[in-house]
Amino acid sequence: ISMSGWTSGHRMACLALRPAPMQVAWMGGHDTTGAKFITHTVVDKIVTPPEFAQPFYSERLMYLPDSFFVNEYRQSRSHVIVDETNVPSRATQGLPAGPLAANFNQLFKLDPNTLKDWVDILRAVPEANLWLQQMPVAAVSFIKNRLKQQKLGLDRVLFTVRGDFKEHLI
């Protein structure tokens, strides 16, 4: 069972040697690995609706009844679940009303082609904004220059600092 998929530190090369007749991907991502040597992946009906999923997966799907993602938030973050009054509003977070596309991936995943796709989406939805995780100064400068080249207003892209873990779960 691969629990990291293609994430950092993965061991997919070991699985490529096919040490077992059944090799399962679980929790390293919610999508296909695309690897012919992974025979099954664990999913749920929310993340992977059965009526849409199978043609897009290289693996056989194994559905869990509730959620494929196991965690212990009920114990460690019970105050977040019980107290719904502490959920911050968009306004308190400096976020505008209206459609908001968000991308909090690591910087290497926001390449020029992906950034162009985001620009195309923002052009198609003129009232929308893009919310990105704060990046190093050079990266922010690069992104802003790309947006200027593509004639997209910089006021439509918001950068946010990374919140601490407790706030992230709210």
Short mmCIF file of N, CA and C in Angstrom, two decimals:
data_model
loop_
_atom_site.label_atom_id
_atom_site.label_comp_id
_atom_site.label_asym_id
_atom_site.label_seq_id
_atom_site.Cartn_x
_atom_site.Cartn_y
_atom_site.Cartn_z
N ILE A 1 0.86 -1.18 0.00
CA ILE A 1 0.00 0.00 0.00
C ILE A 1 0.89 1.23 0.00
N SER A 2 0.69 2.06 -1.00
CA SER A 2 1.42 3.33 -1.06
C SER A 2 0.55 4.39 -0.40
N MET A 3 1.06 5.01 0.65
CA MET A 3 0.30 6.06 1.32
C MET A 3 0.83 7.44 0.98
N SER A 4 1.73 7.53 0.01
CA SER A 4 2.25 8.84 -0.37
C SER A 4 2.03 9.17 -1.84
N GLY A 5 1.66 8.20 -2.65
CA GLY A 5 1.45 8.49 -4.07
C GLY A 5 2.69 9.10 -4.68
N TRP A 6 2.51 10.20 -5.41
CA TRP A 6 3.64 10.88 -6.05
C TRP A 6 4.13 12.07 -5.21
N THR A 7 3.75 12.15 -3.93
CA THR A 7 4.18 13.26 -3.10
C THR A 7 5.66 13.12 -2.75
N SER A 8 6.20 14.14 -2.14
CA SER A 8 7.61 14.17 -1.77
C SER A 8 8.00 12.95 -0.95
N GLY A 9 9.12 12.34 -1.28
CA GLY A 9 9.59 11.18 -0.55
C GLY A 9 8.92 9.87 -0.95
N HIS A 10 8.18 9.88 -2.05
CA HIS A 10 7.45 8.67 -2.46
C HIS A 10 8.41 7.52 -2.75
N ARG A 11 7.85 6.34 -2.79
CA ARG A 11 8.61 5.12 -3.08
C ARG A 11 8.00 4.37 -4.27
N MET A 12 7.53 5.13 -5.23
CA MET A 12 6.87 4.52 -6.39
C MET A 12 7.82 3.64 -7.19
N ALA A 13 9.11 3.95 -7.17
CA ALA A 13 10.07 3.12 -7.91
C ALA A 13 10.07 1.69 -7.37
N CYS A 14 9.89 1.55 -6.07
CA CYS A 14 9.80 0.20 -5.47
C CYS A 14 8.58 -0.53 -6.00
N LEU A 15 7.45 0.17 -6.05
CA LEU A 15 6.22 -0.46 -6.53
C LEU A 15 6.29 -0.77 -8.02
N ALA A 16 7.07 0.01 -8.76
CA ALA A 16 7.22 -0.24 -10.20
C ALA A 16 7.85 -1.60 -10.45
N LEU A 17 8.57 -2.13 -9.47
CA LEU A 17 9.16 -3.46 -9.59
C LEU A 17 8.13 -4.56 -9.35
N ARG A 18 6.92 -4.18 -9.00
CA ARG A 18 5.79 -5.08 -8.76
C ARG A 18 6.10 -6.18 -7.73
N PRO A 19 6.40 -5.75 -6.49
CA PRO A 19 6.70 -6.74 -5.46
C PRO A 19 5.47 -7.51 -4.98
N ALA A 20 4.27 -7.04 -5.33
CA ALA A 20 3.04 -7.73 -4.90
C ALA A 20 2.06 -7.75 -6.06
N PRO A 21 1.21 -8.78 -6.11
CA PRO A 21 0.24 -8.85 -7.20
C PRO A 21 -0.84 -7.77 -7.12
N MET A 22 -1.13 -7.29 -5.91
CA MET A 22 -2.11 -6.21 -5.72
C MET A 22 -1.39 -5.07 -5.03
N GLN A 23 -1.37 -3.90 -5.67
CA GLN A 23 -0.69 -2.73 -5.12
C GLN A 23 -1.70 -1.59 -5.07
N VAL A 24 -1.83 -0.99 -3.89
CA VAL A 24 -2.91 -0.05 -3.62
C VAL A 24 -2.37 1.34 -3.29
N ALA A 25 -3.00 2.35 -3.86
CA ALA A 25 -2.69 3.75 -3.52
C ALA A 25 -3.77 4.24 -2.56
N TRP A 26 -3.34 4.87 -1.49
CA TRP A 26 -4.28 5.37 -0.50
C TRP A 26 -3.70 6.57 0.22
N MET A 27 -4.42 7.64 0.29
CA MET A 27 -4.14 8.85 1.05
C MET A 27 -3.02 9.73 0.49
N GLY A 28 -2.29 9.31 -0.50
CA GLY A 28 -1.25 10.16 -1.07
C GLY A 28 -1.82 11.18 -2.03
N GLY A 29 -3.08 11.07 -2.30
CA GLY A 29 -3.78 11.96 -3.21
C GLY A 29 -5.18 11.43 -3.42
N HIS A 30 -6.03 12.21 -3.99
CA HIS A 30 -7.41 11.76 -4.20
C HIS A 30 -7.70 11.50 -5.67
N ASP A 31 -6.65 11.35 -6.44
CA ASP A 31 -6.85 11.13 -7.86
C ASP A 31 -6.02 9.92 -8.31
N THR A 32 -6.05 9.64 -9.57
CA THR A 32 -5.30 8.50 -10.09
C THR A 32 -3.80 8.75 -9.99
N THR A 33 -3.06 7.68 -9.83
CA THR A 33 -1.60 7.79 -9.90
C THR A 33 -1.16 7.77 -11.35
N GLY A 34 -1.99 7.16 -12.20
CA GLY A 34 -1.62 7.01 -13.60
C GLY A 34 -0.57 5.93 -13.81
N ALA A 35 -0.23 5.23 -12.75
CA ALA A 35 0.81 4.20 -12.82
C ALA A 35 0.19 2.83 -13.11
N LYS A 36 0.64 2.18 -14.14
CA LYS A 36 0.08 0.87 -14.50
C LYS A 36 0.39 -0.19 -13.45
N PHE A 37 1.39 0.05 -12.63
CA PHE A 37 1.77 -0.93 -11.61
C PHE A 37 0.96 -0.80 -10.32
N ILE A 38 0.15 0.24 -10.19
CA ILE A 38 -0.78 0.38 -9.06
C ILE A 38 -2.11 -0.21 -9.52
N THR A 39 -2.55 -1.27 -8.87
CA THR A 39 -3.75 -1.97 -9.34
C THR A 39 -5.05 -1.40 -8.79
N HIS A 40 -5.01 -0.81 -7.59
CA HIS A 40 -6.21 -0.30 -6.94
C HIS A 40 -5.92 1.04 -6.27
N THR A 41 -6.96 1.83 -6.08
CA THR A 41 -6.84 3.04 -5.27
C THR A 41 -8.07 3.14 -4.38
N VAL A 42 -7.87 3.65 -3.16
CA VAL A 42 -8.95 3.77 -2.18
C VAL A 42 -9.55 5.17 -2.32
N VAL A 43 -10.88 5.22 -2.46
CA VAL A 43 -11.58 6.48 -2.68
C VAL A 43 -12.88 6.49 -1.87
N ASP A 44 -13.64 7.59 -2.00
CA ASP A 44 -14.99 7.64 -1.45
C ASP A 44 -15.90 8.28 -2.48
N LYS A 45 -17.20 8.25 -2.23
CA LYS A 45 -18.18 8.72 -3.22
C LYS A 45 -18.22 10.24 -3.35
N ILE A 46 -17.69 10.95 -2.38
CA ILE A 46 -17.67 12.42 -2.46
C ILE A 46 -16.54 12.87 -3.38
N VAL A 47 -15.35 12.40 -3.11
CA VAL A 47 -14.18 12.81 -3.89
C VAL A 47 -14.20 12.18 -5.29
N THR A 48 -14.71 10.97 -5.38
CA THR A 48 -14.70 10.23 -6.64
C THR A 48 -16.08 9.67 -6.93
N PRO A 49 -16.99 10.51 -7.45
CA PRO A 49 -18.34 10.01 -7.75
C PRO A 49 -18.27 8.86 -8.76
N PRO A 50 -18.89 7.74 -8.43
CA PRO A 50 -18.79 6.55 -9.30
C PRO A 50 -19.21 6.80 -10.74
N GLU A 51 -20.21 7.63 -10.94
CA GLU A 51 -20.71 7.83 -12.30
C GLU A 51 -19.74 8.59 -13.20
N PHE A 52 -18.73 9.23 -12.61
CA PHE A 52 -17.77 10.00 -13.41
C PHE A 52 -16.35 9.45 -13.38
N ALA A 53 -16.05 8.61 -12.44
CA ALA A 53 -14.67 8.32 -12.11
C ALA A 53 -13.93 7.32 -12.98
N GLN A 54 -14.47 6.16 -13.20
CA GLN A 54 -13.68 5.05 -13.73
C GLN A 54 -12.92 5.36 -15.02
N PRO A 55 -13.47 6.06 -15.98
CA PRO A 55 -12.68 6.30 -17.20
C PRO A 55 -11.40 7.12 -16.95
N PHE A 56 -11.37 7.83 -15.84
CA PHE A 56 -10.24 8.73 -15.57
C PHE A 56 -9.19 8.11 -14.65
N TYR A 57 -9.37 6.91 -14.21
CA TYR A 57 -8.45 6.25 -13.30
C TYR A 57 -7.79 5.07 -13.99
N SER A 58 -6.50 4.91 -13.75
CA SER A 58 -5.81 3.73 -14.27
C SER A 58 -5.97 2.55 -13.32
N GLU A 59 -6.40 2.81 -12.10
CA GLU A 59 -6.55 1.78 -11.08
C GLU A 59 -8.00 1.34 -10.95
N ARG A 60 -8.20 0.19 -10.35
CA ARG A 60 -9.54 -0.24 -9.97
C ARG A 60 -9.89 0.50 -8.69
N LEU A 61 -11.11 1.00 -8.58
CA LEU A 61 -11.51 1.83 -7.44
C LEU A 61 -12.06 0.97 -6.30
N MET A 62 -11.61 1.26 -5.10
CA MET A 62 -12.09 0.60 -3.89
C MET A 62 -12.76 1.68 -3.04
N TYR A 63 -14.08 1.65 -2.95
CA TYR A 63 -14.83 2.69 -2.24
C TYR A 63 -14.97 2.38 -0.76
N LEU A 64 -14.60 3.36 0.07
CA LEU A 64 -14.91 3.28 1.49
C LEU A 64 -16.27 3.92 1.71
N PRO A 65 -17.03 3.50 2.72
CA PRO A 65 -18.40 3.99 2.88
C PRO A 65 -18.52 5.46 3.26
N ASP A 66 -17.58 6.00 3.99
CA ASP A 66 -17.70 7.39 4.43
C ASP A 66 -16.63 8.28 3.80
N SER A 67 -15.41 8.14 4.26
CA SER A 67 -14.33 8.96 3.75
C SER A 67 -13.07 8.13 3.59
N PHE A 68 -12.36 8.35 2.49
CA PHE A 68 -11.11 7.63 2.27
C PHE A 68 -9.99 8.20 3.11
N PHE A 69 -10.19 9.41 3.63
CA PHE A 69 -9.13 10.11 4.35
C PHE A 69 -9.31 9.96 5.85
N VAL A 70 -8.45 9.21 6.45
CA VAL A 70 -8.53 8.93 7.88
C VAL A 70 -7.75 10.00 8.64
N ASN A 71 -8.35 10.53 9.68
CA ASN A 71 -7.64 11.48 10.54
C ASN A 71 -8.24 11.42 11.94
N GLU A 72 -7.65 12.18 12.83
CA GLU A 72 -8.13 12.16 14.21
C GLU A 72 -8.60 13.55 14.65
N TYR A 73 -9.16 14.31 13.72
CA TYR A 73 -9.56 15.67 14.04
C TYR A 73 -10.62 15.76 15.13
N ARG A 74 -11.46 14.77 15.26
CA ARG A 74 -12.50 14.81 16.30
C ARG A 74 -11.88 14.87 17.69
N GLN A 75 -10.72 14.26 17.85
CA GLN A 75 -10.06 14.30 19.14
C GLN A 75 -9.19 15.55 19.29
N SER A 76 -8.33 15.80 18.33
CA SER A 76 -7.36 16.88 18.49
C SER A 76 -7.94 18.26 18.19
N ARG A 77 -9.02 18.34 17.44
CA ARG A 77 -9.58 19.64 17.06
C ARG A 77 -11.07 19.72 17.38
N SER A 78 -11.48 19.08 18.45
CA SER A 78 -12.91 19.05 18.79
C SER A 78 -13.47 20.46 18.98
N HIS A 79 -12.64 21.39 19.47
CA HIS A 79 -13.14 22.76 19.66
C HIS A 79 -13.52 23.41 18.33
N VAL A 80 -12.88 23.00 17.26
CA VAL A 80 -13.20 23.55 15.94
C VAL A 80 -14.55 23.03 15.48
N ILE A 81 -14.82 21.77 15.73
CA ILE A 81 -16.07 21.16 15.28
C ILE A 81 -17.25 21.63 16.13
N VAL A 82 -17.06 21.70 17.43
CA VAL A 82 -18.14 22.03 18.35
C VAL A 82 -18.53 23.50 18.25
N ASP A 83 -17.54 24.38 18.16
CA ASP A 83 -17.80 25.81 18.20
C ASP A 83 -17.79 26.41 16.80
N GLU A 84 -18.94 26.47 16.18
CA GLU A 84 -19.02 27.02 14.83
C GLU A 84 -19.05 28.54 14.81
N THR A 85 -19.07 29.18 15.96
CA THR A 85 -19.09 30.65 16.00
C THR A 85 -17.72 31.25 15.74
N ASN A 86 -16.66 30.43 15.78
CA ASN A 86 -15.32 30.98 15.58
C ASN A 86 -14.82 30.89 14.14
N VAL A 87 -15.70 30.59 13.21
CA VAL A 87 -15.31 30.52 11.81
C VAL A 87 -15.17 31.95 11.28
N PRO A 88 -13.99 32.31 10.78
CA PRO A 88 -13.78 33.68 10.29
C PRO A 88 -14.58 33.94 9.02
N SER A 89 -14.98 35.18 8.85
CA SER A 89 -15.71 35.54 7.63
C SER A 89 -14.70 35.91 6.55
N ARG A 90 -15.17 35.96 5.33
CA ARG A 90 -14.30 36.38 4.23
C ARG A 90 -13.79 37.80 4.47
N ALA A 91 -14.68 38.65 4.97
CA ALA A 91 -14.29 40.05 5.19
C ALA A 91 -13.16 40.16 6.22
N THR A 92 -13.24 39.38 7.30
CA THR A 92 -12.17 39.46 8.31
C THR A 92 -10.85 38.93 7.79
N GLN A 93 -10.91 38.14 6.72
CA GLN A 93 -9.68 37.60 6.12
C GLN A 93 -9.20 38.46 4.94
N GLY A 94 -9.89 39.58 4.70
CA GLY A 94 -9.49 40.47 3.61
C GLY A 94 -9.85 39.94 2.23
N LEU A 95 -10.86 39.07 2.19
CA LEU A 95 -11.26 38.47 0.92
C LEU A 95 -12.51 39.15 0.39
N PRO A 96 -12.55 39.42 -0.90
CA PRO A 96 -13.72 40.09 -1.48
C PRO A 96 -14.90 39.14 -1.61
N ALA A 97 -16.07 39.74 -1.78
CA ALA A 97 -17.27 38.95 -2.07
C ALA A 97 -17.17 38.46 -3.51
N GLY A 98 -18.01 37.53 -3.87
CA GLY A 98 -18.03 37.03 -5.24
C GLY A 98 -17.19 35.78 -5.39
N PRO A 99 -17.16 35.26 -6.61
CA PRO A 99 -16.41 34.02 -6.86
C PRO A 99 -14.94 34.18 -6.51
N LEU A 100 -14.40 33.16 -5.90
CA LEU A 100 -13.00 33.20 -5.48
C LEU A 100 -12.36 31.86 -5.82
N ALA A 101 -11.44 31.88 -6.75
CA ALA A 101 -10.66 30.68 -7.08
C ALA A 101 -9.44 30.68 -6.18
N ALA A 102 -9.08 29.54 -5.66
CA ALA A 102 -7.94 29.47 -4.74
C ALA A 102 -6.98 28.38 -5.17
N ASN A 103 -5.70 28.66 -5.01
CA ASN A 103 -4.65 27.69 -5.32
C ASN A 103 -3.57 27.84 -4.26
N PHE A 104 -3.49 26.86 -3.36
CA PHE A 104 -2.50 26.91 -2.28
C PHE A 104 -1.41 25.87 -2.48
N ASN A 105 -1.19 25.47 -3.72
CA ASN A 105 -0.15 24.51 -4.03
C ASN A 105 1.24 25.10 -3.80
N GLN A 106 2.21 24.22 -3.79
CA GLN A 106 3.59 24.67 -3.70
C GLN A 106 3.94 25.41 -4.98
N LEU A 107 4.92 26.27 -4.88
CA LEU A 107 5.28 27.16 -5.97
C LEU A 107 5.59 26.42 -7.27
N PHE A 108 6.28 25.29 -7.21
CA PHE A 108 6.66 24.60 -8.44
C PHE A 108 5.45 24.12 -9.24
N LYS A 109 4.29 24.04 -8.62
CA LYS A 109 3.09 23.61 -9.33
C LYS A 109 2.39 24.76 -10.05
N LEU A 110 2.85 25.97 -9.82
CA LEU A 110 2.25 27.14 -10.48
C LEU A 110 3.18 27.59 -11.60
N ASP A 111 3.30 26.76 -12.61
CA ASP A 111 4.17 27.07 -13.74
C ASP A 111 3.47 28.04 -14.70
N PRO A 112 4.16 28.57 -15.69
CA PRO A 112 3.55 29.54 -16.61
C PRO A 112 2.27 29.05 -17.28
N ASN A 113 2.21 27.78 -17.66
CA ASN A 113 0.99 27.26 -18.31
C ASN A 113 -0.18 27.23 -17.33
N THR A 114 0.08 26.83 -16.10
CA THR A 114 -0.99 26.80 -15.09
C THR A 114 -1.45 28.22 -14.78
N LEU A 115 -0.51 29.14 -14.66
CA LEU A 115 -0.87 30.53 -14.42
C LEU A 115 -1.72 31.07 -15.57
N LYS A 116 -1.38 30.72 -16.79
CA LYS A 116 -2.19 31.14 -17.93
C LYS A 116 -3.60 30.57 -17.84
N ASP A 117 -3.72 29.32 -17.39
CA ASP A 117 -5.05 28.71 -17.21
C ASP A 117 -5.86 29.50 -16.19
N TRP A 118 -5.22 29.91 -15.09
CA TRP A 118 -5.92 30.72 -14.09
C TRP A 118 -6.36 32.05 -14.69
N VAL A 119 -5.50 32.66 -15.48
CA VAL A 119 -5.86 33.92 -16.14
C VAL A 119 -7.06 33.71 -17.05
N ASP A 120 -7.07 32.63 -17.80
CA ASP A 120 -8.21 32.32 -18.69
C ASP A 120 -9.50 32.17 -17.88
N ILE A 121 -9.41 31.52 -16.74
CA ILE A 121 -10.58 31.36 -15.88
C ILE A 121 -11.06 32.73 -15.38
N LEU A 122 -10.13 33.57 -14.95
CA LEU A 122 -10.51 34.90 -14.46
C LEU A 122 -11.11 35.75 -15.57
N ARG A 123 -10.62 35.60 -16.77
CA ARG A 123 -11.21 36.33 -17.90
C ARG A 123 -12.63 35.84 -18.18
N ALA A 124 -12.84 34.54 -18.04
CA ALA A 124 -14.17 33.97 -18.30
C ALA A 124 -15.17 34.34 -17.21
N VAL A 125 -14.67 34.63 -16.01
CA VAL A 125 -15.53 35.01 -14.88
C VAL A 125 -15.02 36.36 -14.37
N PRO A 126 -15.44 37.45 -15.00
CA PRO A 126 -14.88 38.78 -14.71
C PRO A 126 -15.02 39.24 -13.25
N GLU A 127 -16.01 38.70 -12.53
CA GLU A 127 -16.18 39.12 -11.13
C GLU A 127 -15.37 38.27 -10.15
N ALA A 128 -14.63 37.31 -10.68
CA ALA A 128 -13.86 36.40 -9.83
C ALA A 128 -12.47 36.95 -9.51
N ASN A 129 -11.91 36.45 -8.42
CA ASN A 129 -10.55 36.76 -8.02
C ASN A 129 -9.80 35.46 -7.76
N LEU A 130 -8.48 35.55 -7.76
CA LEU A 130 -7.63 34.39 -7.51
C LEU A 130 -6.89 34.60 -6.19
N TRP A 131 -6.95 33.60 -5.34
CA TRP A 131 -6.34 33.66 -4.01
C TRP A 131 -5.18 32.67 -3.98
N LEU A 132 -3.98 33.18 -3.78
CA LEU A 132 -2.77 32.35 -3.76
C LEU A 132 -2.09 32.42 -2.40
N GLN A 133 -1.37 31.39 -2.09
CA GLN A 133 -0.55 31.38 -0.88
C GLN A 133 0.64 32.32 -1.08
N GLN A 134 1.02 33.04 -0.05
CA GLN A 134 2.18 33.93 -0.14
C GLN A 134 3.41 33.13 -0.55
N MET A 135 4.21 33.73 -1.41
CA MET A 135 5.39 33.06 -1.94
C MET A 135 6.60 33.95 -1.72
N PRO A 136 7.80 33.45 -2.01
CA PRO A 136 8.98 34.32 -1.92
C PRO A 136 8.81 35.55 -2.81
N VAL A 137 9.45 36.63 -2.43
CA VAL A 137 9.31 37.92 -3.12
C VAL A 137 9.58 37.78 -4.62
N ALA A 138 10.61 37.06 -5.00
CA ALA A 138 10.93 36.89 -6.42
C ALA A 138 9.80 36.18 -7.16
N ALA A 139 9.17 35.22 -6.53
CA ALA A 139 8.06 34.50 -7.17
C ALA A 139 6.85 35.40 -7.34
N VAL A 140 6.54 36.17 -6.32
CA VAL A 140 5.41 37.11 -6.41
C VAL A 140 5.66 38.11 -7.54
N SER A 141 6.88 38.60 -7.61
CA SER A 141 7.24 39.54 -8.67
C SER A 141 7.09 38.90 -10.05
N PHE A 142 7.53 37.65 -10.18
CA PHE A 142 7.41 36.92 -11.44
C PHE A 142 5.94 36.77 -11.82
N ILE A 143 5.12 36.37 -10.86
CA ILE A 143 3.69 36.17 -11.12
C ILE A 143 3.04 37.49 -11.53
N LYS A 144 3.35 38.55 -10.81
CA LYS A 144 2.76 39.86 -11.15
C LYS A 144 3.19 40.31 -12.54
N ASN A 145 4.44 40.08 -12.90
CA ASN A 145 4.89 40.44 -14.25
C ASN A 145 4.16 39.63 -15.31
N ARG A 146 3.96 38.34 -15.06
CA ARG A 146 3.21 37.50 -16.00
C ARG A 146 1.77 38.00 -16.17
N LEU A 147 1.17 38.38 -15.03
CA LEU A 147 -0.21 38.88 -15.09
C LEU A 147 -0.29 40.19 -15.87
N LYS A 148 0.69 41.05 -15.68
CA LYS A 148 0.74 42.31 -16.45
C LYS A 148 0.87 42.02 -17.94
N GLN A 149 1.76 41.07 -18.28
CA GLN A 149 1.94 40.70 -19.69
C GLN A 149 0.63 40.19 -20.30
N GLN A 150 -0.15 39.52 -19.49
CA GLN A 150 -1.42 38.97 -19.97
C GLN A 150 -2.58 39.95 -19.76
N LYS A 151 -2.23 41.17 -19.34
CA LYS A 151 -3.19 42.26 -19.19
C LYS A 151 -4.33 41.92 -18.23
N LEU A 152 -3.95 41.32 -17.10
CA LEU A 152 -4.92 41.03 -16.04
C LEU A 152 -4.61 41.96 -14.87
N GLY A 153 -5.64 42.61 -14.35
CA GLY A 153 -5.44 43.53 -13.23
C GLY A 153 -4.88 42.82 -12.00
N LEU A 154 -3.84 43.38 -11.43
CA LEU A 154 -3.20 42.79 -10.25
C LEU A 154 -4.12 42.80 -9.04
N ASP A 155 -5.14 43.65 -9.06
CA ASP A 155 -6.08 43.71 -7.94
C ASP A 155 -6.96 42.46 -7.87
N ARG A 156 -6.91 41.62 -8.89
CA ARG A 156 -7.72 40.40 -8.91
C ARG A 156 -6.99 39.19 -8.35
N VAL A 157 -5.73 39.38 -7.95
CA VAL A 157 -4.94 38.28 -7.38
C VAL A 157 -4.53 38.67 -5.97
N LEU A 158 -4.90 37.83 -5.03
CA LEU A 158 -4.64 38.09 -3.61
C LEU A 158 -3.63 37.06 -3.09
N PHE A 159 -2.70 37.53 -2.29
CA PHE A 159 -1.73 36.62 -1.67
C PHE A 159 -2.02 36.59 -0.17
N THR A 160 -1.98 35.41 0.39
CA THR A 160 -2.27 35.26 1.81
C THR A 160 -1.10 34.57 2.50
N VAL A 161 -0.85 34.95 3.73
CA VAL A 161 0.20 34.26 4.48
C VAL A 161 -0.32 32.90 4.89
N ARG A 162 0.58 32.00 5.08
CA ARG A 162 0.20 30.65 5.49
C ARG A 162 -0.27 30.70 6.93
N GLY A 163 -1.50 30.24 7.17
CA GLY A 163 -2.05 30.23 8.52
C GLY A 163 -1.46 29.10 9.33
N ASP A 164 -1.58 29.20 10.63
CA ASP A 164 -1.08 28.10 11.44
C ASP A 164 -2.07 26.93 11.37
N PHE A 165 -1.62 25.78 11.80
CA PHE A 165 -2.38 24.55 11.64
C PHE A 165 -3.77 24.64 12.28
N LYS A 166 -3.85 25.23 13.45
CA LYS A 166 -5.13 25.33 14.15
C LYS A 166 -6.12 26.15 13.32
N GLU A 167 -5.68 27.26 12.76
CA GLU A 167 -6.57 28.08 11.94
C GLU A 167 -6.96 27.39 10.64
N HIS A 168 -6.04 26.62 10.11
CA HIS A 168 -6.28 25.91 8.85
C HIS A 168 -7.50 25.00 8.95
N LEU A 169 -7.71 24.40 10.08
CA LEU A 169 -8.80 23.45 10.23
C LEU A 169 -10.17 24.10 10.44
N ILE A 170 -10.19 25.38 10.71
CA ILE A 170 -11.47 26.04 10.97
C ILE A 170 -12.28 26.14 9.70
#
